Coordinates of C-alpha atoms and ligand atoms in Angstrom, one line a residue:
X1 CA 108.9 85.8 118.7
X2 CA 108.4 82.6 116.6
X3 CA 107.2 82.8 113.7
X4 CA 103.3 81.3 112.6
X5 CA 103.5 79.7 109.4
X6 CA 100.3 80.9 107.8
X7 CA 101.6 84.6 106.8
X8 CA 104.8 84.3 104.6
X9 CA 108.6 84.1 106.1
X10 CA 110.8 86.6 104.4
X11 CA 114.2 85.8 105.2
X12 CA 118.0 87.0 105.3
X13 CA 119.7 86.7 102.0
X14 CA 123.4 85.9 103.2
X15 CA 126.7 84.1 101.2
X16 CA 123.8 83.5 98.3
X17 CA 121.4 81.6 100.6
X18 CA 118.0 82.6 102.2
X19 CA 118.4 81.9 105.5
X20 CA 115.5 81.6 108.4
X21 CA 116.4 83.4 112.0
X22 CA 115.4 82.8 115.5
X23 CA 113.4 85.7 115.8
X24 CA 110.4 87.7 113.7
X25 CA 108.2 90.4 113.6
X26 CA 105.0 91.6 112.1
X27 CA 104.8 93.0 108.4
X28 CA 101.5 95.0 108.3
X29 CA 99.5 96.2 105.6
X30 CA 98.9 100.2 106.2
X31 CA 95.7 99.9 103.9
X32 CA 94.0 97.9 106.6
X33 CA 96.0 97.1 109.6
X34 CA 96.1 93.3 108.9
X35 CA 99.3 91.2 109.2
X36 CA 101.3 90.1 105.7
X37 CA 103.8 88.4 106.6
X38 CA 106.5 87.7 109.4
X39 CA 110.2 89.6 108.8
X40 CA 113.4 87.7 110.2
X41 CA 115.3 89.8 112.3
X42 CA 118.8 88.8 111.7
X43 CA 121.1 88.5 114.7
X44 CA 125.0 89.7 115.1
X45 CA 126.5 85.9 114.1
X46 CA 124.1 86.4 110.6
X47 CA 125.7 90.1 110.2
X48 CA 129.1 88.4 111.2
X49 CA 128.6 85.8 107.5
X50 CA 127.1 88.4 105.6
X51 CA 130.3 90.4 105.9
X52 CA 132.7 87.7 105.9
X53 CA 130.7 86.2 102.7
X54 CA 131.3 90.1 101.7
X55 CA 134.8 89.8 102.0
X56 CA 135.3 86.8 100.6
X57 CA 133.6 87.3 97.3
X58 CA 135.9 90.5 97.0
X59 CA 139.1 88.5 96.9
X60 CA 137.1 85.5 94.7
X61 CA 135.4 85.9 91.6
X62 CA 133.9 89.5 92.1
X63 CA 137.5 91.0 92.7
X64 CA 138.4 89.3 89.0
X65 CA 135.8 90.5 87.0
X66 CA 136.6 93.5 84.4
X67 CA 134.7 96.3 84.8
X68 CA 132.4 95.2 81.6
X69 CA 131.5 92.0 83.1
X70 CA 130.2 94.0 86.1
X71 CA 128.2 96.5 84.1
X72 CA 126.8 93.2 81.8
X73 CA 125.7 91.8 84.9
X74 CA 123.8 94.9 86.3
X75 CA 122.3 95.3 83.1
X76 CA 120.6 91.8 83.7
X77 CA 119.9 92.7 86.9
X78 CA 117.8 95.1 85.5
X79 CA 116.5 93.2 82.8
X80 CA 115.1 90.9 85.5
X81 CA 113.1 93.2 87.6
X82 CA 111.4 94.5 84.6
X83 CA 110.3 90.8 83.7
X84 CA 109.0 90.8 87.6
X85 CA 107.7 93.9 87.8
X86 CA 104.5 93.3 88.1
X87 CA 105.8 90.7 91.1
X88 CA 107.7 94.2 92.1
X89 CA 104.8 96.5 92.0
X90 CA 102.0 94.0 94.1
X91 CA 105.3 93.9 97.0
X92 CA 106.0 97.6 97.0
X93 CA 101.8 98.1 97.4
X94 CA 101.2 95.6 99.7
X95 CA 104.2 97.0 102.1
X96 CA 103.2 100.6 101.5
X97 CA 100.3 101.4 100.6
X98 CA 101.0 103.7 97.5
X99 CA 98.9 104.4 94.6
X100 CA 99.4 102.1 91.5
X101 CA 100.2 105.0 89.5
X102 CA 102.9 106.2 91.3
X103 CA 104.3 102.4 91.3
X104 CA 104.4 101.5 87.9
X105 CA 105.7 105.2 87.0
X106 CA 108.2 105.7 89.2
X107 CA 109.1 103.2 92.1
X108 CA 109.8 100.2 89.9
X109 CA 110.9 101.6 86.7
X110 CA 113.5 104.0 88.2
X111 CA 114.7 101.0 90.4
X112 CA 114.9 99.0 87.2
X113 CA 117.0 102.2 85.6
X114 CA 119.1 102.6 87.9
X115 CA 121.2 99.3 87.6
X116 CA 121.2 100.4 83.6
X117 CA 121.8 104.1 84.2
X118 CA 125.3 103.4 86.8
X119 CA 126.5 100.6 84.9
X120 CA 126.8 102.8 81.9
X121 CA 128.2 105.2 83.4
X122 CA 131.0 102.8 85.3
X123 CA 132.4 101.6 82.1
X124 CA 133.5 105.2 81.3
X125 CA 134.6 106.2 84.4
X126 CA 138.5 106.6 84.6
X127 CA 141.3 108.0 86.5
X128 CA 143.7 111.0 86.1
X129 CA 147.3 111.1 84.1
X130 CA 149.9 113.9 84.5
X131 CA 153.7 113.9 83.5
X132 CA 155.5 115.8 86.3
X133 CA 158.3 117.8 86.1
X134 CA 160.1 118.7 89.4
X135 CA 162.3 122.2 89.4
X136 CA 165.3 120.1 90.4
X137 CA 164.7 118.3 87.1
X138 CA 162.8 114.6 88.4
X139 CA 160.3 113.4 86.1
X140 CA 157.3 111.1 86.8
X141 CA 154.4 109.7 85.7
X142 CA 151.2 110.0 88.1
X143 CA 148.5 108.1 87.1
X144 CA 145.3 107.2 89.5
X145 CA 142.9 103.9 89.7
X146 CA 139.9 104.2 90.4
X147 CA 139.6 101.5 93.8
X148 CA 136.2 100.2 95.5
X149 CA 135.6 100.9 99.0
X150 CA 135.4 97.1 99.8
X151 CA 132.4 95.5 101.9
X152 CA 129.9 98.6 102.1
X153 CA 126.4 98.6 104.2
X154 CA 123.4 100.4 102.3
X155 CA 120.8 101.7 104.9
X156 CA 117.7 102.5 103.4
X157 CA 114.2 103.8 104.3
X158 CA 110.5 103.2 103.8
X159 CA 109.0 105.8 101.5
X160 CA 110.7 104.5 97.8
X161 CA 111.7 101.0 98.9
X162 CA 113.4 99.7 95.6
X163 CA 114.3 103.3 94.3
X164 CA 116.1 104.5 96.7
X165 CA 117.7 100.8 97.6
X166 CA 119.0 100.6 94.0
X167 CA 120.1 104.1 94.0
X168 CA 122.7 103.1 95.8
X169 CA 123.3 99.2 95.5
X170 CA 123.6 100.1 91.8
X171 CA 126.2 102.4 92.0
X172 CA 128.0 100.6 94.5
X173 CA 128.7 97.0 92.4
X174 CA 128.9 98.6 89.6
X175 CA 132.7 100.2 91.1
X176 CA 133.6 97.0 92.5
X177 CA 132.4 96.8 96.0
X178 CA 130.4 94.0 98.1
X179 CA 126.9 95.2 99.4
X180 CA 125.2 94.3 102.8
X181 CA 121.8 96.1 102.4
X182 CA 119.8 96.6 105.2
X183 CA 116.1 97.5 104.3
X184 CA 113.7 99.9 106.3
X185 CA 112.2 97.3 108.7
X186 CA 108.7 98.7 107.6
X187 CA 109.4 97.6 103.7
X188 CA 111.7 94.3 103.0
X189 CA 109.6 92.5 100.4
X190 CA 111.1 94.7 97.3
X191 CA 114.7 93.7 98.9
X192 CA 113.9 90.4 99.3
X193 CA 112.6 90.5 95.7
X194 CA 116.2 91.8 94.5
X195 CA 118.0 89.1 96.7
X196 CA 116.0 86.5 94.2
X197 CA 117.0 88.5 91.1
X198 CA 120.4 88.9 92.5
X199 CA 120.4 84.8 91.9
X200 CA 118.4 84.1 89.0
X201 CA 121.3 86.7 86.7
X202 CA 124.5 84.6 88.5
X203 CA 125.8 87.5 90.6
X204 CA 127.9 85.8 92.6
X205 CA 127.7 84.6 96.2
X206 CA 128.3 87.2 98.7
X207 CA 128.5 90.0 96.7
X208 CA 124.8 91.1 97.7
X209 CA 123.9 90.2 101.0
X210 CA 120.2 91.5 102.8
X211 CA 120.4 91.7 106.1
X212 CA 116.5 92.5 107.9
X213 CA 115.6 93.7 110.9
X214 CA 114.9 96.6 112.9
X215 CA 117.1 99.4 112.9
X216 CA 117.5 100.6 116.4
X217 CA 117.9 96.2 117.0
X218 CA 120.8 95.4 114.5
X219 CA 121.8 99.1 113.0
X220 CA 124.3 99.6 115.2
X221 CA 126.2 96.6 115.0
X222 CA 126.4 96.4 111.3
X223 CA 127.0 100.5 111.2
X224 CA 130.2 100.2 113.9
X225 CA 131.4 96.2 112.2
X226 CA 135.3 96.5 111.9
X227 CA 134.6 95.1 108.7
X228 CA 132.4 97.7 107.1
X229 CA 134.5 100.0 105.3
X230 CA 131.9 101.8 104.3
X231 CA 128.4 103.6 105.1
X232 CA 125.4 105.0 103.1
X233 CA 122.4 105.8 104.7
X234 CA 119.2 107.8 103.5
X235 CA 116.9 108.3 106.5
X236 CA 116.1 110.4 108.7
X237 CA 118.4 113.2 110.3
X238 CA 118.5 112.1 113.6
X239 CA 119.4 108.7 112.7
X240 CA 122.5 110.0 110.8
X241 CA 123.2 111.6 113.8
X242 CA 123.9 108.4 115.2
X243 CA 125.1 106.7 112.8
X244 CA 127.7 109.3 112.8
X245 CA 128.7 108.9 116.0
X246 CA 128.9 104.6 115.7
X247 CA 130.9 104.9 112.7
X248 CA 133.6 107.8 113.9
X249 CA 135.9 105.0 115.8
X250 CA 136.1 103.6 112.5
X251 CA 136.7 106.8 110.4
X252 CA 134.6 105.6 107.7
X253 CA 133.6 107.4 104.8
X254 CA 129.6 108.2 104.8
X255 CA 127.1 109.5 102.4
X256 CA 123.9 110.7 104.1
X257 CA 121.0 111.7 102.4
X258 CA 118.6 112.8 105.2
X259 CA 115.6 114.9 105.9
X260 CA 114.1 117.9 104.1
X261 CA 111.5 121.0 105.2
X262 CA 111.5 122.4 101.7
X263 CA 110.1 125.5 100.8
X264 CA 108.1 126.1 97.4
X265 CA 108.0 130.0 96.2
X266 CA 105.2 131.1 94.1
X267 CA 106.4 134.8 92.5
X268 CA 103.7 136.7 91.1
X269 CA 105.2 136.2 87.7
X270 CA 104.2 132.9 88.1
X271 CA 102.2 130.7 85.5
X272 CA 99.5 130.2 87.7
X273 CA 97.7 127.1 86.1
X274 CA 101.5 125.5 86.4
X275 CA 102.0 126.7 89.8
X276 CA 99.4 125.6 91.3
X277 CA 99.4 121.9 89.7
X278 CA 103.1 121.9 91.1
X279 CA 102.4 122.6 94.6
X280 CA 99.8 120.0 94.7
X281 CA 101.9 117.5 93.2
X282 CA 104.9 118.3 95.2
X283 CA 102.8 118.6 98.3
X284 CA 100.6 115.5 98.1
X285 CA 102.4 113.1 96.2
X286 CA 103.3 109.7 97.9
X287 CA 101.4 111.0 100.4
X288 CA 103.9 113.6 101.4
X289 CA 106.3 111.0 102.0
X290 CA 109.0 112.2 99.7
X291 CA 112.1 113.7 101.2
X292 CA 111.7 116.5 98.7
X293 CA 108.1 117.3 99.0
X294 CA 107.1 120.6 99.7
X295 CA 106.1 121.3 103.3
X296 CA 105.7 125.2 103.3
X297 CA 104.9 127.2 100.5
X298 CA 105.2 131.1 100.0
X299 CA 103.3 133.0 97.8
X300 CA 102.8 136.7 96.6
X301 CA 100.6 138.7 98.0
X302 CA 99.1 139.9 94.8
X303 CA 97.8 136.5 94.1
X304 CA 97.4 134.7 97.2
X305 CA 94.1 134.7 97.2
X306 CA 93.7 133.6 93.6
X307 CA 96.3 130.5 94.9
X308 CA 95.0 129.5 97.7
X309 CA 91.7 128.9 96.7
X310 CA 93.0 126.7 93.1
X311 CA 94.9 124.7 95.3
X312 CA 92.3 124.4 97.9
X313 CA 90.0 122.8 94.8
X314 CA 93.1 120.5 93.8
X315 CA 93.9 119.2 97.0
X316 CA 89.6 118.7 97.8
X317 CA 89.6 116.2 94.3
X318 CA 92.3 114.3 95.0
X319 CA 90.8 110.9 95.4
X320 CA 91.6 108.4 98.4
X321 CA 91.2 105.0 98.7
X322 CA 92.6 100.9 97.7
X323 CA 96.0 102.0 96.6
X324 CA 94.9 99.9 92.8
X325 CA 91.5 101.6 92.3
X326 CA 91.0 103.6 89.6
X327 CA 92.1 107.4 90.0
X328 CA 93.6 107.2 93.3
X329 CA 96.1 109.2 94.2
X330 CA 96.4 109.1 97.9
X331 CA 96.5 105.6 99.7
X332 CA 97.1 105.5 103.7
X333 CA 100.8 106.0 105.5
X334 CA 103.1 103.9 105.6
X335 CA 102.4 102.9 109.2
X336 CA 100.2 103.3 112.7
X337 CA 103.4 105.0 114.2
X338 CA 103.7 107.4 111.1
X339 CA 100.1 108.3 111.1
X340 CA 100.3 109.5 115.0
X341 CA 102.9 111.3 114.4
X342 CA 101.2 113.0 111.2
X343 CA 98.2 113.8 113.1
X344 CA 100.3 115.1 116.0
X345 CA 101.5 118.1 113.5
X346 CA 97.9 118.6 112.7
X347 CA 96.7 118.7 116.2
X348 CA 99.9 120.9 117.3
X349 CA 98.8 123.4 114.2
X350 CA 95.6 123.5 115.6
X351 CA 96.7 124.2 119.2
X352 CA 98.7 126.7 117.7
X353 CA 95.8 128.6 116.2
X354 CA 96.8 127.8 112.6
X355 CA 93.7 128.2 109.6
X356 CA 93.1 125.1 107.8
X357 CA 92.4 125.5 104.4
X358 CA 91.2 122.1 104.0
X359 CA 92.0 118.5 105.5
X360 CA 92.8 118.4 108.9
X361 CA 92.1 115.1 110.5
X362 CA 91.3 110.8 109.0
X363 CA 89.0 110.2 106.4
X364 CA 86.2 107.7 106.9
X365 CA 85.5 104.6 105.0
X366 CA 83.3 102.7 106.7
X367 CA 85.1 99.7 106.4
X368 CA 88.4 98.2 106.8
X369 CA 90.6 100.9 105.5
X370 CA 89.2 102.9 109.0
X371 CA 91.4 100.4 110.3
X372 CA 94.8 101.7 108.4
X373 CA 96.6 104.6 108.1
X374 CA 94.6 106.8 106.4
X375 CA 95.1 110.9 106.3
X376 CA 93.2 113.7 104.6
X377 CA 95.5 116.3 102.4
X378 CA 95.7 119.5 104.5
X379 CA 96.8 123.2 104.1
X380 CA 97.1 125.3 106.7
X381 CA 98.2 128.5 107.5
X382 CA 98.3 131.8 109.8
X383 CA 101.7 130.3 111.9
X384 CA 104.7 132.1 112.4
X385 CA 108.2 131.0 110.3
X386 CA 109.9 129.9 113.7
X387 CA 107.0 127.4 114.7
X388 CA 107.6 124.2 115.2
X389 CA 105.1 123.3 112.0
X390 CA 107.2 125.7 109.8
X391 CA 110.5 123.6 111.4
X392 CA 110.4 120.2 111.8
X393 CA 109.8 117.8 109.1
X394 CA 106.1 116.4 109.2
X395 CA 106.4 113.9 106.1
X396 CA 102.8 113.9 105.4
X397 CA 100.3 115.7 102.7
X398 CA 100.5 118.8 104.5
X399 CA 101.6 121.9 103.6
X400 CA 101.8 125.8 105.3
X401 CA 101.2 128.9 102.6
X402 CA 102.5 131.7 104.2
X403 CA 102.7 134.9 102.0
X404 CA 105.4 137.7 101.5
X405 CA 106.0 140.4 99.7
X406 CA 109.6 140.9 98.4
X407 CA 112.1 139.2 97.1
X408 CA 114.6 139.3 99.4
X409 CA 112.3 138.7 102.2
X410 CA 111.6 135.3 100.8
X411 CA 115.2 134.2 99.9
X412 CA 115.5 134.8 103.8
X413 CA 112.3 133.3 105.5
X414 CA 113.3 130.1 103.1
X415 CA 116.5 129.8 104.4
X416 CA 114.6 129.9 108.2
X417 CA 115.1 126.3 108.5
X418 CA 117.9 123.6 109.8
X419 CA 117.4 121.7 106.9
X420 CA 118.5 122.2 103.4
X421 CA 117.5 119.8 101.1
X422 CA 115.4 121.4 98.5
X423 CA 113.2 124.2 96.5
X424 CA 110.9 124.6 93.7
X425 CA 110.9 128.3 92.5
X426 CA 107.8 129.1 90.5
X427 CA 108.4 132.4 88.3
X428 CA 108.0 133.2 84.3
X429 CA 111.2 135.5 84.8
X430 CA 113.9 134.1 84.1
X431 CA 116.3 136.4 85.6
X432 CA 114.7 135.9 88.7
X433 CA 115.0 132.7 88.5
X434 CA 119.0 132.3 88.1
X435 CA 119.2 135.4 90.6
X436 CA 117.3 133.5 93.4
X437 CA 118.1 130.0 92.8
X438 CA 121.8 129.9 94.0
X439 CA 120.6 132.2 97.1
X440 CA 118.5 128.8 98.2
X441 CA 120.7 127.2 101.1
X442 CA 119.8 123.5 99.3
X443 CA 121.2 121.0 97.3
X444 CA 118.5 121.4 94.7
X445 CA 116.1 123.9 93.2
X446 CA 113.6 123.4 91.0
X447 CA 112.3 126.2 89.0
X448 CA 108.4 125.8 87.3
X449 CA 109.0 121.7 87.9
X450 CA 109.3 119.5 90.8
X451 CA 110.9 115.8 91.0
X452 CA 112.5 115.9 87.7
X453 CA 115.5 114.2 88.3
X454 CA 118.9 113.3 86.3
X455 CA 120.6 110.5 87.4
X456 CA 123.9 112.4 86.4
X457 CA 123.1 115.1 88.4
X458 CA 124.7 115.8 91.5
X459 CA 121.5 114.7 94.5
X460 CA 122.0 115.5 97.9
X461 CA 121.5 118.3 100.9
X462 CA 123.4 120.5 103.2
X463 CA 122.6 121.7 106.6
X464 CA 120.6 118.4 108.3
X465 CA 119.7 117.7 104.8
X466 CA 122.9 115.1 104.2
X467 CA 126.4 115.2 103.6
X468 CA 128.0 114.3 100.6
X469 CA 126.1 114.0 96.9
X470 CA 125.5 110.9 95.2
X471 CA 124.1 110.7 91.3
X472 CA 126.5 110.4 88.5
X473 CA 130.0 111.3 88.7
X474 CA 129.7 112.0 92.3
X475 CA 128.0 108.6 93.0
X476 CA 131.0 106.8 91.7
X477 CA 133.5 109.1 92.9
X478 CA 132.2 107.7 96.2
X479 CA 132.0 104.5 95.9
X480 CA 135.4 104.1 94.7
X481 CA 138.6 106.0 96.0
X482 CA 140.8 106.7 93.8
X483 CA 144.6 106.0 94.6
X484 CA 147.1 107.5 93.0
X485 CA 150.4 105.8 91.8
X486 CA 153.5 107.7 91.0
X487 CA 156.2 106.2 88.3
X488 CA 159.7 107.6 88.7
X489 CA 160.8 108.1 84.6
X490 CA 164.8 108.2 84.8
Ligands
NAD1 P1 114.8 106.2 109.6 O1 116.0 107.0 109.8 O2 113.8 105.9 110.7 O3 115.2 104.8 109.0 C1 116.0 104.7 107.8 C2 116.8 103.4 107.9 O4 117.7 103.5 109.0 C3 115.9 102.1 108.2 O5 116.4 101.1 107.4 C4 116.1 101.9 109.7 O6 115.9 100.6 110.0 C5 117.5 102.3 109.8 N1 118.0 102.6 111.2 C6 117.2 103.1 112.2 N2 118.0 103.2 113.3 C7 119.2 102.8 113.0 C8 120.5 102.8 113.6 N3 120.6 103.1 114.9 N4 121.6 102.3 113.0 C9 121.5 102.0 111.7 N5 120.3 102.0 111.0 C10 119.2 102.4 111.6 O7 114.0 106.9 108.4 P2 112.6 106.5 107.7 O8 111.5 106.9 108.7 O9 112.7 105.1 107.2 O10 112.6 107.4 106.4 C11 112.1 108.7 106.4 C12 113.2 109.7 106.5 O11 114.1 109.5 105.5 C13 112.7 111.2 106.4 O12 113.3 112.0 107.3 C14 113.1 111.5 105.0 O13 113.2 112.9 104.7 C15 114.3 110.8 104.8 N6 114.7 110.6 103.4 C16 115.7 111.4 102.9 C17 116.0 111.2 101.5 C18 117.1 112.0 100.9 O14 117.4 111.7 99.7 N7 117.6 113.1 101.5 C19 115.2 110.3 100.7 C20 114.2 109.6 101.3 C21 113.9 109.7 102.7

């Protein structure tokens, strides 16, 4: 398709150069359904300079800079967004929908940190040392470097554009290696943003390189590129299904953070007040499209009731509306196609003779948001564990209470799930809490507290949840391998 000049081109940032394509697509506002602007979809000869502009700039000046320069330089980088944020925040609506709060608090800002927070962390990140001593009376000296992977692709998706780009674009320069990112189709403007920023601070040419398009059009050409040393993706399971399999001629090292169906668990030692606020928030926040919202929650018997009905009133006032007006919480989906599939949960639920609590179906405006992706909040229950409600991730402002009555019984019925990406335990006892926490087949458990992250910390999931973990330590032990070298001491 060609594209119409009136709507805004965003192009391919390759070698250091924005670059137009032959072919475009439609960016769509999800508050309204109108057209934005026109993406480029790049083709295989623009992937083919973006990795040889990759490769390059690893032998030129990137490959020469000290670790310091490279920190100094993210450090800008950051320094920049925050001097565009607002430029930041009006993209990341405009492609998403989200409330301004949720914006300015988290999506921008924790891109912004997380240049600052890997960069300090790279210029203290060293290698091993040992003296060996052989029984036949050899001595050595083994000493390890600390290498980057070389040109690495960063796959990203939709629901924190510039967080959860960044989370691993930062970490990636910041141990030496060239970056093609490759934006969810349904979000570039942030990453075309960064490209700009990438500029205005000097970084130099081919050491960041965007690549648009549509994943299941260019995804598996950049995943399977001989000259790709390196994948990390965050999307959705069955995606890293596949891009396992593209990437296993290659044998190329992966990181996959991927989808969630996390469980929260309200004890009846629980601080009610705190509970309840916490489910809400981890249920309806971003519009339930955070890999580690809570999807199913399970509460005591003894105060079920009592539950229920405080988080029926919480989820009833959350307001919904023009992501920037006052108050609001809850803007639309992301998109048409999410939205269908979010209401094709709630109408399986219903088939399936689930109770809903509240919500259920699209809230009316009466003008042109009836034309976006709108969706009311909704709890349900009354379905087993083992249905496909309790199973699959849904990725909307839904969530299942289910109750139970012991503690074992719970560990169990949370660990009913192919996915393990997450928990939030919500109990006064703290006992119980450091019994039942490492019983949670996850990567992460919260206890009394949800989304409170450390970018130290190890982040990731097992099961369909991801392999690897990225954050801190473990993001840079990833992005750079370390080789060892062996001096001989006669
Ligand atoms: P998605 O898998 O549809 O898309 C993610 C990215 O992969 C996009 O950039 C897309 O263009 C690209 N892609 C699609 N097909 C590809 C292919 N064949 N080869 C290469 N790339 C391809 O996911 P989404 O809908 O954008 O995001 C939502 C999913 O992401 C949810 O499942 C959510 O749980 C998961 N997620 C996980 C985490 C985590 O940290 N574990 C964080 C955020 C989101």
């Amino acid at each position: 398709m060609s594209a119409p000049s009136q709507h805004p081109l965003l192009h391919c940032f390759i070698d250091g150069q924005f670059v137009p394509s032959d072919c475009y697509f439609d960016n769509i506002n999800p508050v309204n359904g109108q057209k934005i602007a026109n993406i480029a979809e790049a083709d295989n000869r623009q992937i083919d300079l973006a990795i040889q502009s990759a490769k390059q700039a690893l032998k030129g000046p990137w490959g020469k800079f000290t670790v310091n320069q490279r920190c100094d330089l993210l450090h800008k980088i950051a320094d920049r967004i925050a001097e565009r944020q607002q430029e930041f925040i009006d993209a990341e609506i405009a492609d998403t929908g989200k409330s301004l709060h949720q914006v300015q608090t988290i999506d921008i800002p924790r891109g912004a940190a997380n240049f600052r927070a890997f960069a300090d962390m790279a210029r203290t990140h060293t290698g091993e040392t040992f003296i060996t001593e052989t029984p036949t009376g050899e001595k050595a000296l083994n000493y390890s470097v600390n290498k980057p992977l070389g040109v690495v692709a960063v796959i990203s998706p939709w629901n924190l554009p510039l967080l959860l780009t960044t989370w691993k674009v930062a970490p990636a320069l910041a141990c030496g290696n060239c970056v093609i990112l490759k934006p969810s189709e349904e979000t570039s403007s942030t990453a075309v943003l960064l490209a700009e920023v990438m500029n205005e601070v000097g970084v130099p040419n081919g050491v960041f390189n965007l690549i648009l398009g549509r994943g299941k059009h260019i995804g598996d050409y950049l995943t399977s590129h001989q000259n790709v040393d390196a994948v990390t993706f965050t999307g959705a399971s069955a995606t890293g299904q596949h891009i396992m399999r593209a990437v296993a001629d290659g044998v190329k090292p992966i990181s996959f953070e991927l989808g969630g169906k996390n469980s929260a668990i309200v004890f009846a030692d629980a601080d009610l007040k705190k509970a309840v606020a916490g489910v809400a928030r981890s249920t309806f926040t971003n519009c339930g499209q955070v890999c580690l919202c809570t999807e199913k929650v399970f509460v005591h018997r003894d105060i079920a009731d009592v539950f229920i009905a405080q988080l029926r009133q919480q989820a009833q006032a959350i307001k919904i509306g023009y992501p920037k007006e006052k108050d609001v919480l809850l803007g639309p989906l992301v998109s048409k196609q999410h939205q269908e599939k979010v209401l094709s949960f709630y109408q399986l639920a219903k088939d399936e003779g689930a109770t809903f609590i509240v919500g259920g179906g699209v809230p009316k405006f009466d003008d042109e948001r009836d034309q976006g992706c709108y969706i009311e909040p909704t709890i349900i229950s009354g379905l087993a564990d083992d249905n496909r409600v309790n199973q699959e991730e849904i990725f909307g402002p839904i969530c299942h209470i289910s109750i139970f009555d012991e503690e074992d019984e719970v560990i169990e019925r949370v660990n009913n799930t192919p996915y393990g990406l997450a928990c939030a335990i919500w109990t006064e006892n703290v006992s119980r809490a450091h019994r039942v926490s490492p019983q949670i087949d996850v990567g992460l458990v919260w206890v009394n507290t949800w989304f409170l992250r450390d970018l130290r910390a190890p982040f990731g999931g097992v099961k369909l949840s991801g392999i690897g973990r990225e954050g801190g330590k473990h993001s840079l032990g990833f992005y750079a391998e370390p080789v060892n070298i062996c001096i001989k001491i006669d």
